[in-house]
PDB file of N, CA and C in Angstrom:
ATOM      1  N   UNK A   1      -7.277 -26.383  -2.443  1.00 82.00           N
ATOM      2  CA  UNK A   1      -6.045 -25.718  -2.052  1.00 82.00           C
ATOM      3  C   UNK A   1      -6.012 -24.329  -2.674  1.00 82.00           C
ATOM      4  N   UNK A   2      -5.658 -23.342  -1.895  1.00 89.00           N
ATOM      5  CA  UNK A   2      -5.555 -21.986  -2.416  1.00 89.00           C
ATOM      6  C   UNK A   2      -4.082 -21.601  -2.598  1.00 89.00           C
ATOM      7  N   UNK A   3      -3.859 -20.761  -3.579  1.00 95.00           N
ATOM      8  CA  UNK A   3      -2.521 -20.252  -3.865  1.00 95.00           C
ATOM      9  C   UNK A   3      -2.571 -18.740  -3.723  1.00 95.00           C
ATOM     10  N   UNK A   4      -1.635 -18.201  -2.957  1.00 96.00           N
ATOM     11  CA  UNK A   4      -1.570 -16.766  -2.719  1.00 96.00           C
ATOM     12  C   UNK A   4      -0.351 -16.176  -3.409  1.00 96.00           C
ATOM     13  N   UNK A   5      -0.478 -14.926  -3.807  1.00 97.00           N
ATOM     14  CA  UNK A   5       0.627 -14.210  -4.432  1.00 97.00           C
ATOM     15  C   UNK A   5       0.820 -12.902  -3.688  1.00 97.00           C
ATOM     16  N   UNK A   6       2.058 -12.421  -3.634  1.00 97.00           N
ATOM     17  CA  UNK A   6       2.378 -11.166  -2.953  1.00 97.00           C
ATOM     18  C   UNK A   6       3.004 -10.202  -3.965  1.00 97.00           C
ATOM     19  N   UNK A   7       2.501  -8.975  -3.973  1.00 97.00           N
ATOM     20  CA  UNK A   7       3.103  -7.926  -4.801  1.00 97.00           C
ATOM     21  C   UNK A   7       3.521  -6.772  -3.903  1.00 97.00           C
ATOM     22  N   UNK A   8       4.491  -6.011  -4.354  1.00 97.00           N
ATOM     23  CA  UNK A   8       4.962  -4.864  -3.594  1.00 97.00           C
ATOM     24  C   UNK A   8       4.445  -3.592  -4.269  1.00 97.00           C
ATOM     25  N   UNK A   9       3.941  -2.666  -3.446  1.00 97.00           N
ATOM     26  CA  UNK A   9       3.327  -1.436  -3.955  1.00 97.00           C
ATOM     27  C   UNK A   9       3.845  -0.251  -3.139  1.00 97.00           C
ATOM     28  N   UNK A  10       4.099   0.852  -3.815  1.00 97.00           N
ATOM     29  CA  UNK A  10       4.482   2.094  -3.158  1.00 97.00           C
ATOM     30  C   UNK A  10       3.342   3.094  -3.316  1.00 97.00           C
ATOM     31  N   UNK A  11       3.072   3.868  -2.261  1.00 97.00           N
ATOM     32  CA  UNK A  11       1.981   4.837  -2.312  1.00 97.00           C
ATOM     33  C   UNK A  11       2.318   6.050  -1.449  1.00 97.00           C
ATOM     34  N   UNK A  12       1.695   7.180  -1.769  1.00 97.00           N
ATOM     35  CA  UNK A  12       1.918   8.393  -1.001  1.00 97.00           C
ATOM     36  C   UNK A  12       0.621   9.148  -0.769  1.00 97.00           C
ATOM     37  N   UNK A  13       0.610   9.967   0.284  1.00 97.00           N
ATOM     38  CA  UNK A  13      -0.555  10.774   0.624  1.00 97.00           C
ATOM     39  C   UNK A  13      -0.094  12.026   1.357  1.00 97.00           C
ATOM     40  N   UNK A  14      -0.799  13.110   1.136  1.00 96.00           N
ATOM     41  CA  UNK A  14      -0.486  14.336   1.873  1.00 96.00           C
ATOM     42  C   UNK A  14      -1.171  14.356   3.238  1.00 96.00           C
ATOM     43  N   UNK A  15      -2.030  13.361   3.511  1.00 96.00           N
ATOM     44  CA  UNK A  15      -2.819  13.320   4.743  1.00 96.00           C
ATOM     45  C   UNK A  15      -2.183  12.483   5.852  1.00 96.00           C
ATOM     46  N   UNK A  16      -1.905  11.173   5.560  1.00 97.00           N
ATOM     47  CA  UNK A  16      -1.402  10.272   6.600  1.00 97.00           C
ATOM     48  C   UNK A  16      -0.884   8.978   5.984  1.00 97.00           C
ATOM     49  N   UNK A  17      -0.193   8.170   6.814  1.00 97.00           N
ATOM     50  CA  UNK A  17       0.254   6.852   6.362  1.00 97.00           C
ATOM     51  C   UNK A  17      -0.949   5.948   6.138  1.00 97.00           C
ATOM     52  N   UNK A  18      -1.970   6.089   6.978  1.00 97.00           N
ATOM     53  CA  UNK A  18      -3.176   5.285   6.820  1.00 97.00           C
ATOM     54  C   UNK A  18      -3.855   5.586   5.482  1.00 97.00           C
ATOM     55  N   UNK A  19      -3.917   6.858   5.122  1.00 97.00           N
ATOM     56  CA  UNK A  19      -4.529   7.245   3.856  1.00 97.00           C
ATOM     57  C   UNK A  19      -3.698   6.728   2.685  1.00 97.00           C
ATOM     58  N   UNK A  20      -2.390   6.781   2.799  1.00 97.00           N
ATOM     59  CA  UNK A  20      -1.517   6.253   1.737  1.00 97.00           C
ATOM     60  C   UNK A  20      -1.757   4.754   1.560  1.00 97.00           C
ATOM     61  N   UNK A  21      -1.934   4.040   2.674  1.00 97.00           N
ATOM     62  CA  UNK A  21      -2.224   2.607   2.623  1.00 97.00           C
ATOM     63  C   UNK A  21      -3.566   2.348   1.950  1.00 97.00           C
ATOM     64  N   UNK A  22      -4.589   3.097   2.349  1.00 97.00           N
ATOM     65  CA  UNK A  22      -5.917   2.916   1.769  1.00 97.00           C
ATOM     66  C   UNK A  22      -5.913   3.229   0.275  1.00 97.00           C
ATOM     67  N   UNK A  23      -5.212   4.271  -0.130  1.00 97.00           N
ATOM     68  CA  UNK A  23      -5.130   4.615  -1.550  1.00 97.00           C
ATOM     69  C   UNK A  23      -4.477   3.492  -2.351  1.00 97.00           C
ATOM     70  N   UNK A  24      -3.432   2.877  -1.783  1.00 97.00           N
ATOM     71  CA  UNK A  24      -2.757   1.771  -2.467  1.00 97.00           C
ATOM     72  C   UNK A  24      -3.696   0.587  -2.643  1.00 97.00           C
ATOM     73  N   UNK A  25      -4.436   0.240  -1.592  1.00 97.00           N
ATOM     74  CA  UNK A  25      -5.364  -0.894  -1.656  1.00 97.00           C
ATOM     75  C   UNK A  25      -6.497  -0.589  -2.642  1.00 97.00           C
ATOM     76  N   UNK A  26      -7.029   0.613  -2.600  1.00 97.00           N
ATOM     77  CA  UNK A  26      -8.109   1.003  -3.511  1.00 97.00           C
ATOM     78  C   UNK A  26      -7.655   0.920  -4.964  1.00 97.00           C
ATOM     79  N   UNK A  27      -6.474   1.445  -5.249  1.00 97.00           N
ATOM     80  CA  UNK A  27      -5.956   1.423  -6.616  1.00 97.00           C
ATOM     81  C   UNK A  27      -5.645  -0.002  -7.062  1.00 97.00           C
ATOM     82  N   UNK A  28      -4.996  -0.778  -6.200  1.00 97.00           N
ATOM     83  CA  UNK A  28      -4.640  -2.160  -6.553  1.00 97.00           C
ATOM     84  C   UNK A  28      -5.886  -3.008  -6.784  1.00 97.00           C
ATOM     85  N   UNK A  29      -6.938  -2.769  -6.019  1.00 96.00           N
ATOM     86  CA  UNK A  29      -8.145  -3.590  -6.142  1.00 96.00           C
ATOM     87  C   UNK A  29      -8.877  -3.383  -7.466  1.00 96.00           C
ATOM     88  N   UNK A  30      -8.519  -2.347  -8.214  1.00 97.00           N
ATOM     89  CA  UNK A  30      -9.110  -2.136  -9.539  1.00 97.00           C
ATOM     90  C   UNK A  30      -8.607  -3.153 -10.552  1.00 97.00           C
ATOM     91  N   UNK A  31      -7.390  -3.674 -10.338  1.00 95.00           N
ATOM     92  CA  UNK A  31      -6.843  -4.660 -11.276  1.00 95.00           C
ATOM     93  C   UNK A  31      -6.494  -5.993 -10.618  1.00 95.00           C
ATOM     94  N   UNK A  32      -6.425  -6.028  -9.297  1.00 95.00           N
ATOM     95  CA  UNK A  32      -6.095  -7.255  -8.560  1.00 95.00           C
ATOM     96  C   UNK A  32      -7.316  -7.673  -7.754  1.00 95.00           C
ATOM     97  N   UNK A  33      -7.782  -8.871  -7.985  1.00 94.00           N
ATOM     98  CA  UNK A  33      -8.965  -9.372  -7.268  1.00 94.00           C
ATOM     99  C   UNK A  33      -8.538 -10.240  -6.084  1.00 94.00           C
ATOM    100  N   UNK A  34      -9.448 -10.445  -5.169  1.00 95.00           N
ATOM    101  CA  UNK A  34      -9.261 -11.338  -4.019  1.00 95.00           C
ATOM    102  C   UNK A  34      -8.117 -10.917  -3.083  1.00 95.00           C
ATOM    103  N   UNK A  35      -7.988  -9.612  -2.839  1.00 97.00           N
ATOM    104  CA  UNK A  35      -6.962  -9.141  -1.892  1.00 97.00           C
ATOM    105  C   UNK A  35      -7.342  -9.639  -0.500  1.00 97.00           C
ATOM    106  N   UNK A  36      -6.397 -10.289   0.162  1.00 96.00           N
ATOM    107  CA  UNK A  36      -6.642 -10.882   1.481  1.00 96.00           C
ATOM    108  C   UNK A  36      -6.014 -10.096   2.627  1.00 96.00           C
ATOM    109  N   UNK A  37      -4.850  -9.476   2.373  1.00 97.00           N
ATOM    110  CA  UNK A  37      -4.182  -8.742   3.457  1.00 97.00           C
ATOM    111  C   UNK A  37      -3.172  -7.763   2.880  1.00 97.00           C
ATOM    112  N   UNK A  38      -2.744  -6.858   3.748  1.00 97.00           N
ATOM    113  CA  UNK A  38      -1.718  -5.890   3.385  1.00 97.00           C
ATOM    114  C   UNK A  38      -0.737  -5.788   4.551  1.00 97.00           C
ATOM    115  N   UNK A  39       0.542  -5.742   4.235  1.00 97.00           N
ATOM    116  CA  UNK A  39       1.595  -5.630   5.240  1.00 97.00           C
ATOM    117  C   UNK A  39       2.377  -4.356   4.944  1.00 97.00           C
ATOM    118  N   UNK A  40       2.377  -3.421   5.892  1.00 97.00           N
ATOM    119  CA  UNK A  40       3.135  -2.188   5.725  1.00 97.00           C
ATOM    120  C   UNK A  40       4.581  -2.501   6.073  1.00 97.00           C
ATOM    121  N   UNK A  41       5.396  -2.533   5.034  1.00 96.00           N
ATOM    122  CA  UNK A  41       6.800  -2.906   5.200  1.00 96.00           C
ATOM    123  C   UNK A  41       7.643  -1.726   5.684  1.00 96.00           C
ATOM    124  N   UNK A  42       7.337  -0.538   5.171  1.00 97.00           N
ATOM    125  CA  UNK A  42       8.156   0.627   5.495  1.00 97.00           C
ATOM    126  C   UNK A  42       7.313   1.893   5.409  1.00 97.00           C
ATOM    127  N   UNK A  43       7.591   2.836   6.290  1.00 97.00           N
ATOM    128  CA  UNK A  43       6.948   4.143   6.253  1.00 97.00           C
ATOM    129  C   UNK A  43       8.030   5.208   6.168  1.00 97.00           C
ATOM    130  N   UNK A  44       7.768   6.251   5.383  1.00 97.00           N
ATOM    131  CA  UNK A  44       8.690   7.374   5.307  1.00 97.00           C
ATOM    132  C   UNK A  44       7.882   8.623   4.998  1.00 97.00           C
ATOM    133  N   UNK A  45       8.544   9.760   5.032  1.00 97.00           N
ATOM    134  CA  UNK A  45       7.863  11.016   4.738  1.00 97.00           C
ATOM    135  C   UNK A  45       8.848  11.999   4.127  1.00 97.00           C
ATOM    136  N   UNK A  46       8.318  12.895   3.308  1.00 97.00           N
ATOM    137  CA  UNK A  46       9.130  13.989   2.789  1.00 97.00           C
ATOM    138  C   UNK A  46       8.778  15.244   3.583  1.00 97.00           C
ATOM    139  N   UNK A  47       9.751  16.131   3.714  1.00 97.00           N
ATOM    140  CA  UNK A  47       9.564  17.346   4.497  1.00 97.00           C
ATOM    141  C   UNK A  47       9.824  18.559   3.611  1.00 97.00           C
ATOM    142  N   UNK A  48       8.939  19.551   3.733  1.00 96.00           N
ATOM    143  CA  UNK A  48       9.095  20.794   2.986  1.00 96.00           C
ATOM    144  C   UNK A  48       8.792  21.955   3.921  1.00 96.00           C
ATOM    145  N   UNK A  49       9.694  22.896   4.003  1.00 97.00           N
ATOM    146  CA  UNK A  49       9.524  24.076   4.855  1.00 97.00           C
ATOM    147  C   UNK A  49       9.231  23.705   6.307  1.00 97.00           C
ATOM    148  N   UNK A  50       9.898  22.673   6.807  1.00 97.00           N
ATOM    149  CA  UNK A  50       9.756  22.276   8.203  1.00 97.00           C
ATOM    150  C   UNK A  50       8.486  21.510   8.527  1.00 97.00           C
ATOM    151  N   UNK A  51       7.716  21.096   7.500  1.00 96.00           N
ATOM    152  CA  UNK A  51       6.483  20.338   7.721  1.00 96.00           C
ATOM    153  C   UNK A  51       6.464  19.109   6.828  1.00 96.00           C
ATOM    154  N   UNK A  52       5.765  18.079   7.279  1.00 96.00           N
ATOM    155  CA  UNK A  52       5.630  16.861   6.478  1.00 96.00           C
ATOM    156  C   UNK A  52       4.806  17.198   5.236  1.00 96.00           C
ATOM    157  N   UNK A  53       5.381  16.940   4.067  1.00 97.00           N
ATOM    158  CA  UNK A  53       4.709  17.240   2.806  1.00 97.00           C
ATOM    159  C   UNK A  53       3.982  16.016   2.252  1.00 97.00           C
ATOM    160  N   UNK A  54       4.588  14.831   2.445  1.00 98.00           N
ATOM    161  CA  UNK A  54       3.972  13.614   1.926  1.00 98.00           C
ATOM    162  C   UNK A  54       4.340  12.424   2.803  1.00 98.00           C
ATOM    163  N   UNK A  55       3.333  11.629   3.128  1.00 98.00           N
ATOM    164  CA  UNK A  55       3.525  10.381   3.856  1.00 98.00           C
ATOM    165  C   UNK A  55       3.641   9.275   2.816  1.00 98.00           C
ATOM    166  N   UNK A  56       4.646   8.413   2.942  1.00 97.00           N
ATOM    167  CA  UNK A  56       4.858   7.353   1.968  1.00 97.00           C
ATOM    168  C   UNK A  56       4.881   5.991   2.658  1.00 97.00           C
ATOM    169  N   UNK A  57       4.313   4.988   1.977  1.00 98.00           N
ATOM    170  CA  UNK A  57       4.340   3.625   2.487  1.00 98.00           C
ATOM    171  C   UNK A  57       4.810   2.665   1.398  1.00 98.00           C
ATOM    172  N   UNK A  58       5.511   1.650   1.832  1.00 98.00           N
ATOM    173  CA  UNK A  58       5.916   0.537   0.982  1.00 98.00           C
ATOM    174  C   UNK A  58       5.141  -0.663   1.514  1.00 98.00           C
ATOM    175  N   UNK A  59       4.234  -1.210   0.690  1.00 97.00           N
ATOM    176  CA  UNK A  59       3.328  -2.265   1.131  1.00 97.00           C
ATOM    177  C   UNK A  59       3.577  -3.572   0.411  1.00 97.00           C
ATOM    178  N   UNK A  60       3.214  -4.656   1.071  1.00 98.00           N
ATOM    179  CA  UNK A  60       3.109  -5.957   0.427  1.00 98.00           C
ATOM    180  C   UNK A  60       1.638  -6.344   0.472  1.00 98.00           C
ATOM    181  N   UNK A  61       1.055  -6.547  -0.696  1.00 97.00           N
ATOM    182  CA  UNK A  61      -0.353  -6.913  -0.807  1.00 97.00           C
ATOM    183  C   UNK A  61      -0.441  -8.385  -1.171  1.00 97.00           C
ATOM    184  N   UNK A  62      -1.202  -9.131  -0.376  1.00 97.00           N
ATOM    185  CA  UNK A  62      -1.392 -10.571  -0.608  1.00 97.00           C
ATOM    186  C   UNK A  62      -2.780 -10.801  -1.178  1.00 97.00           C
ATOM    187  N   UNK A  63      -2.831 -11.594  -2.266  1.00 97.00           N
ATOM    188  CA  UNK A  63      -4.121 -11.912  -2.859  1.00 97.00           C
ATOM    189  C   UNK A  63      -4.147 -13.369  -3.295  1.00 97.00           C
ATOM    190  N   UNK A  64      -5.360 -13.896  -3.381  1.00 96.00           N
ATOM    191  CA  UNK A  64      -5.569 -15.294  -3.744  1.00 96.00           C
ATOM    192  C   UNK A  64      -5.746 -15.416  -5.253  1.00 96.00           C
ATOM    193  N   UNK A  65      -5.007 -16.341  -5.853  1.00 94.00           N
ATOM    194  CA  UNK A  65      -5.142 -16.607  -7.284  1.00 94.00           C
ATOM    195  C   UNK A  65      -6.370 -17.470  -7.534  1.00 94.00           C
ATOM    196  N   UNK A  66      -7.060 -17.197  -8.631  1.00 87.00           N
ATOM    197  CA  UNK A  66      -8.258 -17.967  -8.967  1.00 87.00           C
ATOM    198  C   UNK A  66      -7.882 -19.239  -9.692  1.00 87.00           C
TER     199      UNK A  66
END
C-alpha cells in the first residue's frame, strides 16, 4: 500500500506560467523525493508599465511517502 502526501507551493517566473511550474518542481525535488504529480491550483501575474512582469502559480505537489 502506498501513502501519498500533498504540499502547497508558490512560484514565480518572468518567462511564463509553465516556467514557474517547472521551477517549483525542480526546487521541490531537491528536498522532496518521489514526486508523482503537480496540480496548478491558481495562476496570476503582476503587471509593471503595462506589461506582465511576473507569472505566478500556486501548485499542489503530490509525492509518495517511503
